[in-house]
XYZ file of C-alpha atoms in Angstrom:
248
model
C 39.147 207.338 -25.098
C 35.364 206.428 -24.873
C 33.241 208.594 -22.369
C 30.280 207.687 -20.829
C 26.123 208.277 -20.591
C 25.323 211.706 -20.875
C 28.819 212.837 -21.792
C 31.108 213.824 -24.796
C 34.920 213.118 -25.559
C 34.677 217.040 -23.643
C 35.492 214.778 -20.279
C 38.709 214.050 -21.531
C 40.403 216.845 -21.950
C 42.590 217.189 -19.668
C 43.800 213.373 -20.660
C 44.238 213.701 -24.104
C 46.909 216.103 -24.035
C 48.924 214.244 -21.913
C 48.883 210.850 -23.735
C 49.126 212.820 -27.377
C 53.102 213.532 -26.983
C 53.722 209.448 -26.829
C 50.378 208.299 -28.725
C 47.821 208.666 -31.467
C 44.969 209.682 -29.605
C 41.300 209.569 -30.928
C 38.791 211.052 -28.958
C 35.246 210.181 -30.212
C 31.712 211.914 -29.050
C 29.455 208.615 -29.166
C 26.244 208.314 -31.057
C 23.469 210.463 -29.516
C 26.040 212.761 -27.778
C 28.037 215.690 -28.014
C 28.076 217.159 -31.134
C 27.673 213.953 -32.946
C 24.390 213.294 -34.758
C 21.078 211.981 -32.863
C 19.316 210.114 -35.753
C 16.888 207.503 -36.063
C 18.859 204.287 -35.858
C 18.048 203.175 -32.578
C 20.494 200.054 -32.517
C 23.433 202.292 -32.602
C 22.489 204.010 -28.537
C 22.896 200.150 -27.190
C 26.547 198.812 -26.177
C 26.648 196.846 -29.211
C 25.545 199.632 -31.832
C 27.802 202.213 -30.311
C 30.828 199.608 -30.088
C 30.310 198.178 -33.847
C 30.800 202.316 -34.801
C 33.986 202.547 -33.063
C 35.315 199.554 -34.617
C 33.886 200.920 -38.206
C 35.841 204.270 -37.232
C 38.839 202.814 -36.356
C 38.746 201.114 -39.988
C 38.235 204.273 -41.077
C 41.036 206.110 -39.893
C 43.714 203.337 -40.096
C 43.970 201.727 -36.740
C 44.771 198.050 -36.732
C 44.333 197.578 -32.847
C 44.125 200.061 -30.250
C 44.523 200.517 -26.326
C 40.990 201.469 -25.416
C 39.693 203.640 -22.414
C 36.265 203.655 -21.245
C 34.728 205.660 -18.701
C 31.410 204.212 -17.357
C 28.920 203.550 -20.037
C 32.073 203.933 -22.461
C 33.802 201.063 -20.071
C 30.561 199.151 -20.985
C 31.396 199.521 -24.644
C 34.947 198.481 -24.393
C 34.800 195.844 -22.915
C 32.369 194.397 -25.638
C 34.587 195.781 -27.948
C 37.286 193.373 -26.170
C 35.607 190.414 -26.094
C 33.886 190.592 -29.718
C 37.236 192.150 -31.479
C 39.673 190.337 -29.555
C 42.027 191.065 -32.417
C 41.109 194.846 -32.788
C 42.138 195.505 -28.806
C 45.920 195.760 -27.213
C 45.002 196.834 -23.840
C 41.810 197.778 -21.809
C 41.351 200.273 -19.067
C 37.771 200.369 -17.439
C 36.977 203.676 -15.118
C 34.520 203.775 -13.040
C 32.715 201.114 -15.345
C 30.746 199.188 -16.785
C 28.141 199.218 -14.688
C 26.256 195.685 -13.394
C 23.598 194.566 -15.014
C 21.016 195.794 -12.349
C 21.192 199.418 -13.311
C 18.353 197.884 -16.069
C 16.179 198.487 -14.485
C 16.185 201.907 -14.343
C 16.401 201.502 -18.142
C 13.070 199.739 -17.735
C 11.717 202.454 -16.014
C 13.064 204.952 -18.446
C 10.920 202.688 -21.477
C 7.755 203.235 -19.226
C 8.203 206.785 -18.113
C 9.716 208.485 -21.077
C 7.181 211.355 -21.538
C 7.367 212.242 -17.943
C 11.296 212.076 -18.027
C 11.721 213.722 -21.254
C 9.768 216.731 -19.480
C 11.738 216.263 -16.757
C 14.937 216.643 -18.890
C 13.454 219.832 -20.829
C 12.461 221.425 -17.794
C 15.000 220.604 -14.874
C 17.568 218.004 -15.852
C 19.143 220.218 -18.859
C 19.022 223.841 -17.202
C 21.617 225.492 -16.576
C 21.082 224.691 -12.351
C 19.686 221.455 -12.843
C 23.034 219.773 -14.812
C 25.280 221.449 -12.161
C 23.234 219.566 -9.215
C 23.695 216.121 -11.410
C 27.651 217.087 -11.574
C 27.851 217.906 -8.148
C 27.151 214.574 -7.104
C 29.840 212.787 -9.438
C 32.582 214.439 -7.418
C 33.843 214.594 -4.139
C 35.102 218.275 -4.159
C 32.440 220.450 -5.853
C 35.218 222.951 -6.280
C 36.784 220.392 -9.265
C 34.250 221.171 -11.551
C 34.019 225.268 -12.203
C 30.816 226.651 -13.787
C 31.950 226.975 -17.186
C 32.877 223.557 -17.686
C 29.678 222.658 -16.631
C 28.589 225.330 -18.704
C 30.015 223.680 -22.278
C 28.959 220.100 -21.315
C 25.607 221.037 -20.875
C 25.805 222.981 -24.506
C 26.903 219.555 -25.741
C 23.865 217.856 -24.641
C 21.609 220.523 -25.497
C 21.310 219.855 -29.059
C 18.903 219.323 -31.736
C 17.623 215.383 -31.531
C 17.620 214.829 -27.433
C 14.376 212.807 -28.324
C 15.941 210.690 -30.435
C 18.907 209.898 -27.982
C 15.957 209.157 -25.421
C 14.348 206.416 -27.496
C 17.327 204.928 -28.454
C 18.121 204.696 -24.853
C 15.051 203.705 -23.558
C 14.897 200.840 -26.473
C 18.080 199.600 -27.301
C 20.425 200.332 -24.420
C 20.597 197.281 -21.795
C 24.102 196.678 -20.075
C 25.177 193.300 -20.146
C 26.441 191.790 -16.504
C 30.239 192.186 -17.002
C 31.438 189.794 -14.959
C 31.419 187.332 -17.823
C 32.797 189.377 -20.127
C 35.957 190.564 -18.226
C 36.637 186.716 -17.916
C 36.172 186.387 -21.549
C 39.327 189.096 -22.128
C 42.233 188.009 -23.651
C 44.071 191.747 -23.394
C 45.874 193.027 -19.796
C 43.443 195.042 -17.823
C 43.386 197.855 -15.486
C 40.639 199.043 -13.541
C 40.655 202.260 -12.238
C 37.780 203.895 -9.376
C 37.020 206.526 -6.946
C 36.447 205.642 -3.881
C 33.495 206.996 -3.190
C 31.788 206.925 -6.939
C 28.078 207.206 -5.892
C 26.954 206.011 -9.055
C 29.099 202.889 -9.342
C 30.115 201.838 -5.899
C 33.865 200.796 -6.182
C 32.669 197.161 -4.865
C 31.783 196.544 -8.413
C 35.674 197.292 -9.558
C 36.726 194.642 -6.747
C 34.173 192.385 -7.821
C 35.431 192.521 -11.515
C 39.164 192.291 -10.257
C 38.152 189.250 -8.465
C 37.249 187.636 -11.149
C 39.624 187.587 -13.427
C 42.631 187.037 -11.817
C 46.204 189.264 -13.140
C 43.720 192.365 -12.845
C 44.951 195.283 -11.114
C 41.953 197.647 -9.449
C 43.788 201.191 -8.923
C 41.762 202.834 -6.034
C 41.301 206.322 -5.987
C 40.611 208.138 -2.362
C 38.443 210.993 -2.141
C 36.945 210.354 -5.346
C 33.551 209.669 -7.083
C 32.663 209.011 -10.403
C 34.572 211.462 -13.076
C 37.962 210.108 -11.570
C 39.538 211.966 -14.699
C 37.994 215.034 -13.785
C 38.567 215.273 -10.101
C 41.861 213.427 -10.257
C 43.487 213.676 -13.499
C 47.504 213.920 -12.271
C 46.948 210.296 -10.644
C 44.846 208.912 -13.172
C 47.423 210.182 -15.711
C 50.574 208.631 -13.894
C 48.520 205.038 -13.928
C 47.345 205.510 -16.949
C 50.249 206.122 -18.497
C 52.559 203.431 -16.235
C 50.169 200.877 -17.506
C 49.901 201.991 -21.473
C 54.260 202.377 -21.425
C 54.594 198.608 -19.902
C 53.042 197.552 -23.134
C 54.097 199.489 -26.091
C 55.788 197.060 -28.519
């Protein structure tokens, strides 16, 4: 389970449990986030770094090939994962992700800016009020997310190193335009999206259904971005009907 920007293997934990009675389930806070380390290697924030460490972990602990599920920027990194590790990859589920390519712009922006964001983050972005207005707009029903889960995922991105995470993402991180990639995948696919996701409008899931054809786009009403979050019973039953068609 790969989360996205911003986030930590925190966003699935309502998902975990529920998969970990029928599967081995690895939940992973990416490089630069949650209580993992923010060092100096700037190649490991882009999709390429962060994906070549998940492959490197999964040779560490054992795993031959894996079902992968990636939320956003984590969708981003699976799906490279997919294409580059063909043999590494049973199954991929994208949520509310990747993102097109356009979104580097801001990315751009972020290169140019970065002292004036990095006091933005410092000041507004990380406080306590500040992270609950960015969650609030990732869900439809502000009632889905309670203060102190908002509470512990902004402790998880309040740690020691956020400059380094910064660089590396205003360096290194560029997403790739996926609609190439999803037609490079060999594995069965599933795309999952809210409705109204505000930060990746569910046109982009249709647009990456269209084309690869055999690619089912699971539409989520009343819904915005953290579709696991605000909807984690339905996102469970089609994750789950998807992941039990293909267990060997």
């Amino acid at each position: 389970l790969i989360h996205g920007i911003r986030a930590s293997g925190m966003e699935w934990r309502t998902i975990a449990p529920a998969l970990a009675g029928s599967y081995r389930v690895i939940v992973p806070d990416l490089y630069g986030h949650g209580w993992s380390p923010r060092g100096p290697d700037l190649d490991a924030y882009g999709i390429e770094g962060q994906a070549e460490l998940l492959v490197a972990l999964m040779d560490r602990l054992g795993v031959e090939r894996t079902h992968l599920v990636g939320h956003s920027m984590g969708a981003a990194i699976a799906i490279w994962m997919a294409v580059h590790h063909p043999a590494r990859v049973r199954s991929l589920v994208l949520v509310s992700g990747p993102p097109p390519a356009t979104v580097n712009v801001w990315l751009r922006a972020l290169r140019v800016f970065r002292p004036l964001v990095y006091g933005y983050l410092r000041t507004i972005g990380l406080s306590s009020w500040g992270h609950r207005l960015g969650q609030r707009f990732a869900v439809y029903d502000g009632s889905t997310l309670t203060r102190e889960v908002i509470e512990e995922g902004r402790r998880r991105l309040c740690v020691e190193g956020m400059g380094a995470t910064l660089d590396g993402f205003a360096t290194r991180l560029r997403f790739p335009d996926p609609i190439p990639l999803i037609r490079e995948v060999e594995c069965p696919v599933l795309l999952v999206w809210g409705e109204e996701d505000l930060g990746i409008p569910i046109r982009v899931g249709e647009e990456l259904a269209r084309a690869r054809p055999g690619t089912q786009l699971i539409r989520i009403p009343r819904c915005r971005h953290l579709v696991m979050e605000e909807r984690p019973d339905v996102f469970i039953v089609a994750l789950r009907g998807f992941l039990d068609d293909r267990r060997q």
